[in-house]
Amino acid sequence: MPFGYNGKILHVDLTNQEWRVEEPGEKWYRTYWGGSAFASYYLLKLLKPGVDPLSPENVLIFACSVVTGTPLSGWNRYTVSAKSPLTHAFGESEAAGYFGPELKFAGFDAIVIRGRSAKPTYLFIKDGELQFRDAKDVWGLDNFETMLRIQEEVGDKRARVASIGPAGERLIRFANVSNDVEHFNGRTGMGAVLGSKNLKAVAVRGAKRMESAEPEKVKEIAHWHNARIKTHPLNVMLTHFGTPGIVKGLNAAGILPTRNFREGVFEGADKLNADAYAAILHSTGTCWSCAVKCKRRVALDDEKYPLNPKWGGPEYETIAALGSMIGNDSLPAVARGNQLCNLYGMDTISMGNLTAFVMECFENGILTEKDTGGRKIQFGDPDAMLWLIEEVVHRRGIGDILAEGVKTASERIGGGSEQFAFTIKGNDLPLHDGRGKTGVALGYALSSTGADHVETPHDPGFQGDGVVNLYALGLLDPVEPLETDSAKVRFFALGQKAWGINNLLGICNFTSVPVHAMTFHNLVEALRAVTGWDTSLYEIMLAVERSMVMSRIFNLREGLGPEDDRVIRRWHEELPGGHLQGQKIDEQEFRRAIDLFYELSGWDRRGRPTFGKLVELNLEWLQAEMP
Amino acid sequence: MTMRVFVNLYSTLRLDRFSDAEVELPGDATVADLLDKLQIPLQDVGVVVVNARSGTFQQKLQADDRITLIPPIGGG
């Protein structure tokens, strides 16, 4: 009997409304472990290169890990993956909340969805059985109404619903997947893939609980972990202030992305930080079995920016995306924009980048009021942001072009707009400035999903003795956040895999080893106690690397190459002010760091994993897939 | 009874303060007491390391301890 997981993968054929269960066996689970690796495995096996991401041929995966649903703080995340309609490359996004554990309790470790339903459909998975259900009454509804209606239709208020809003239905390229309108698989446009398949939602409900091989040991580690979280600095901050707590520090450090990454200091940051948040804070929330409680709910009785506590509160990324990034210092407007995006089902990181792009085009006369039916779109105007959200989600006027994402929109707009369109591998940038964190810059350049802030070590946290929690990886030297030398590449290569454990196993970064909330020793002890496997940190690190190499090969197959492993032009220019005034990333030095990463990783000069690397990772089967 | 500890501050915690310093504290002081003395709000600290071991706010300090403090400037 497997411990920690079900041993069952649900395969769904939407075209023929059929389903079957695959039982891949223990060796498969121990090779791939979960999340991003399960996703890469099925994308590589089932998808041919060159497929239109919005065609029925695309494959959509919901994946937990072998340990999701184990009651440790933060062990509740799940992956949604497909070929991305935003980047035309590997698409992947994680979300926390309650959906992942509930999917496990319903009897499955992952869902692999193919084809396209002839009419709007949603899936209801309960206790090992699947129902295809007519979505005609929920199609067109926002995420909140969709959740309520589906819970009513299936007769269970505790069913967990992962859904798309109107943005996903209308194939907005950065549409997301929502669960509880509080947790989002936000990045790379996974919501548009659901929309293209006429799939409105996946609802799950299960009565079982996951069994561990050594339940007493798991309980003991969970107890230790929760006690640590209650006194651990970052978690104390997150419990009291949530992620808005980092606005102040980033601004003081001179790396709060401001006005389309032009600056790193925002004059209105005090109005966006944790202290300001208190004025709209309604209550706090958490995710399944997590002691941190970092979620924020907001409320405001205001005619212009009304806020409903059931529609989610902005996290750091959104505060910067819809705030400093567009020169907006109104937190209620940020929160309103966030709630609209949540209801419609659009990624706030992409929406903020898109708004900033339009604003800079306006500032430079590339877009004018003629393009927007008379509406001015200027930095500092929050109502322009709210207006753009409506135009995009309804695909009205210029909104129809912008709905294709910054990269495609700039190609269509032309006129020099490309110089203000900042994406990496076609993905919009999370709100971290690589000029002050070169490890993050390397992460943005090298991630298979394009710019991705959860797949990379944030190097300022590893200065001085801050690196102590990575000693177990053999990293004994302090990290210099501004360097791109060989020591940084060594740190990055190991740090990236340490963070990669989280996407593989569905663990929240905030409760994980790199931020000092866990130790490698107790992580491995917990994995042993859950699965019963005599595993080790070495085996886990190999699994993370396997996962990263698989998504890399997916991208190589799609035609991506070393020229796509880069950062944005603006980061090669000097920061104009603040604590890091004059700081920039030297383009040639950065390229050398990328090349060194290839070499260190066992990749060739074109960034392709060598056959030796595939052998090391037990991935010989992928040699035939190499372009 | 007082004791001396060695403190390293990083990034923005250095602004208007110091990078390395010796600090005098009461003999029964904790990391939180140290932050209080340096007038560093708890929310400004993301990582505490005491003698090359990951530490907490409640941790009791001893003479000659080496404390590293880093602000929370990562994640999202």
mmCIF file of N, CA, C and O in Angstrom, chain A residues 358-359 361-378 381 384 387-388 391 397-398:
data_model
loop_
_atom_site.group_PDB
_atom_site.id
_atom_site.type_symbol
_atom_site.label_atom_id
_atom_site.label_comp_id
_atom_site.label_asym_id
_atom_site.label_seq_id
_atom_site.Cartn_x
_atom_site.Cartn_y
_atom_site.Cartn_z
ATOM 1 N N VAL A 358 1.478 49.975 -21.252
ATOM 2 C CA VAL A 358 0.598 50.921 -21.949
ATOM 3 C C VAL A 358 0.907 52.348 -21.496
ATOM 4 O O VAL A 358 0.979 53.277 -22.314
ATOM 5 N N MET A 359 1.127 52.517 -20.200
ATOM 6 C CA MET A 359 1.407 53.856 -19.668
ATOM 7 C C MET A 359 2.703 54.424 -20.240
ATOM 8 O O MET A 359 2.771 55.609 -20.591
ATOM 9 N N CYS A 361 4.058 53.568 -23.094
ATOM 10 C CA CYS A 361 3.791 53.850 -24.518
ATOM 11 C C CYS A 361 3.072 55.192 -24.663
ATOM 12 O O CYS A 361 3.342 55.958 -25.599
ATOM 13 N N PHE A 362 2.134 55.468 -23.760
ATOM 14 C CA PHE A 362 1.418 56.756 -23.780
ATOM 15 C C PHE A 362 2.377 57.912 -23.530
ATOM 16 O O PHE A 362 2.346 58.927 -24.221
ATOM 17 N N GLU A 363 3.214 57.711 -22.526
ATOM 18 C CA GLU A 363 4.158 58.769 -22.157
ATOM 19 C C GLU A 363 5.048 59.136 -23.344
ATOM 20 O O GLU A 363 5.468 60.276 -23.488
ATOM 21 N N ASN A 364 5.320 58.150 -24.192
ATOM 22 C CA ASN A 364 6.215 58.378 -25.326
ATOM 23 C C ASN A 364 5.475 58.584 -26.646
ATOM 24 O O ASN A 364 6.092 58.550 -27.715
ATOM 25 N N GLY A 365 4.169 58.748 -26.554
ATOM 26 C CA GLY A 365 3.390 59.064 -27.748
ATOM 27 C C GLY A 365 3.211 57.915 -28.717
ATOM 28 O O GLY A 365 2.757 58.110 -29.847
ATOM 29 N N ILE A 366 3.569 56.720 -28.295
ATOM 30 C CA ILE A 366 3.401 55.555 -29.184
ATOM 31 C C ILE A 366 1.937 55.128 -29.200
ATOM 32 O O ILE A 366 1.401 54.716 -30.219
ATOM 33 N N LEU A 367 1.298 55.223 -28.059
ATOM 34 C CA LEU A 367 -0.161 55.082 -27.989
ATOM 35 C C LEU A 367 -0.731 56.447 -27.604
ATOM 36 O O LEU A 367 -0.099 57.180 -26.824
ATOM 37 N N THR A 368 -1.872 56.782 -28.148
ATOM 38 C CA THR A 368 -2.512 58.067 -27.825
ATOM 39 C C THR A 368 -3.999 57.838 -27.564
ATOM 40 O O THR A 368 -4.483 56.707 -27.683
ATOM 41 N N GLU A 369 -4.662 58.935 -27.237
ATOM 42 C CA GLU A 369 -6.101 58.835 -26.975
ATOM 43 C C GLU A 369 -6.873 58.308 -28.185
ATOM 44 O O GLU A 369 -7.968 57.771 -28.028
ATOM 45 N N LYS A 370 -6.283 58.445 -29.359
ATOM 46 C CA LYS A 370 -6.940 57.891 -30.557
ATOM 47 C C LYS A 370 -7.046 56.367 -30.473
ATOM 48 O O LYS A 370 -7.951 55.761 -31.044
ATOM 49 N N ASP A 371 -6.078 55.777 -29.793
ATOM 50 C CA ASP A 371 -6.071 54.310 -29.684
ATOM 51 C C ASP A 371 -7.011 53.801 -28.601
ATOM 52 O O ASP A 371 -7.293 52.608 -28.532
ATOM 53 N N THR A 372 -7.429 54.701 -27.722
ATOM 54 C CA THR A 372 -8.200 54.247 -26.550
ATOM 55 C C THR A 372 -9.590 54.886 -26.487
ATOM 56 O O THR A 372 -10.221 54.866 -25.423
ATOM 57 N N GLY A 373 -10.024 55.435 -27.597
ATOM 58 C CA GLY A 373 -11.340 56.065 -27.601
ATOM 59 C C GLY A 373 -11.412 57.275 -26.696
ATOM 60 O O GLY A 373 -12.453 57.548 -26.089
ATOM 61 N N GLY A 374 -10.265 57.957 -26.544
ATOM 62 C CA GLY A 374 -10.262 59.204 -25.775
ATOM 63 C C GLY A 374 -9.783 59.075 -24.346
ATOM 64 O O GLY A 374 -9.677 60.068 -23.622
ATOM 65 N N ARG A 375 -9.482 57.843 -23.889
ATOM 66 C CA ARG A 375 -9.049 57.648 -22.499
ATOM 67 C C ARG A 375 -7.543 57.844 -22.388
ATOM 68 O O ARG A 375 -6.774 57.202 -23.106
ATOM 69 N N LYS A 376 -7.124 58.740 -21.482
ATOM 70 C CA LYS A 376 -5.691 58.896 -21.212
ATOM 71 C C LYS A 376 -5.244 57.782 -20.279
ATOM 72 O O LYS A 376 -5.938 57.456 -19.310
ATOM 73 N N ILE A 377 -4.062 57.216 -20.541
ATOM 74 C CA ILE A 377 -3.536 56.140 -19.688
ATOM 75 C C ILE A 377 -2.178 56.607 -19.189
ATOM 76 O O ILE A 377 -1.161 56.443 -19.867
ATOM 77 N N GLN A 378 -2.172 57.212 -18.012
ATOM 78 C CA GLN A 378 -0.920 57.806 -17.531
ATOM 79 C C GLN A 378 -0.464 57.185 -16.221
ATOM 80 O O GLN A 378 -1.295 56.812 -15.382
ATOM 81 N N ASP A 381 -2.271 57.088 -12.441
ATOM 82 C CA ASP A 381 -3.728 57.167 -12.490
ATOM 83 C C ASP A 381 -4.334 55.776 -12.259
ATOM 84 O O ASP A 381 -4.407 54.958 -13.181
ATOM 85 N N ALA A 384 -7.171 54.561 -14.564
ATOM 86 C CA ALA A 384 -6.781 54.066 -15.891
ATOM 87 C C ALA A 384 -6.520 52.562 -15.821
ATOM 88 O O ALA A 384 -6.864 51.806 -16.739
ATOM 89 N N TRP A 387 -9.848 50.848 -15.606
ATOM 90 C CA TRP A 387 -10.475 50.931 -16.937
ATOM 91 C C TRP A 387 -9.880 49.875 -17.872
ATOM 92 O O TRP A 387 -10.597 49.183 -18.596
ATOM 93 N N LEU A 388 -8.545 49.745 -17.816
ATOM 94 C CA LEU A 388 -7.878 48.767 -18.687
ATOM 95 C C LEU A 388 -8.309 47.334 -18.362
ATOM 96 O O LEU A 388 -8.477 46.506 -19.259
ATOM 97 N N GLU A 391 -11.510 46.804 -20.129
ATOM 98 C CA GLU A 391 -11.333 46.728 -21.584
ATOM 99 C C GLU A 391 -10.740 45.381 -21.991
ATOM 100 O O GLU A 391 -11.146 44.790 -22.985
ATOM 101 N N GLY A 397 -12.093 47.260 -27.863
ATOM 102 C CA GLY A 397 -11.130 48.214 -28.398
ATOM 103 C C GLY A 397 -9.708 47.706 -28.282
ATOM 104 O O GLY A 397 -9.401 46.564 -28.647
ATOM 105 N N ILE A 398 -8.851 48.555 -27.725
ATOM 106 C CA ILE A 398 -7.440 48.166 -27.591
ATOM 107 C C ILE A 398 -7.291 46.974 -26.637
ATOM 108 O O ILE A 398 -6.304 46.230 -26.694
#
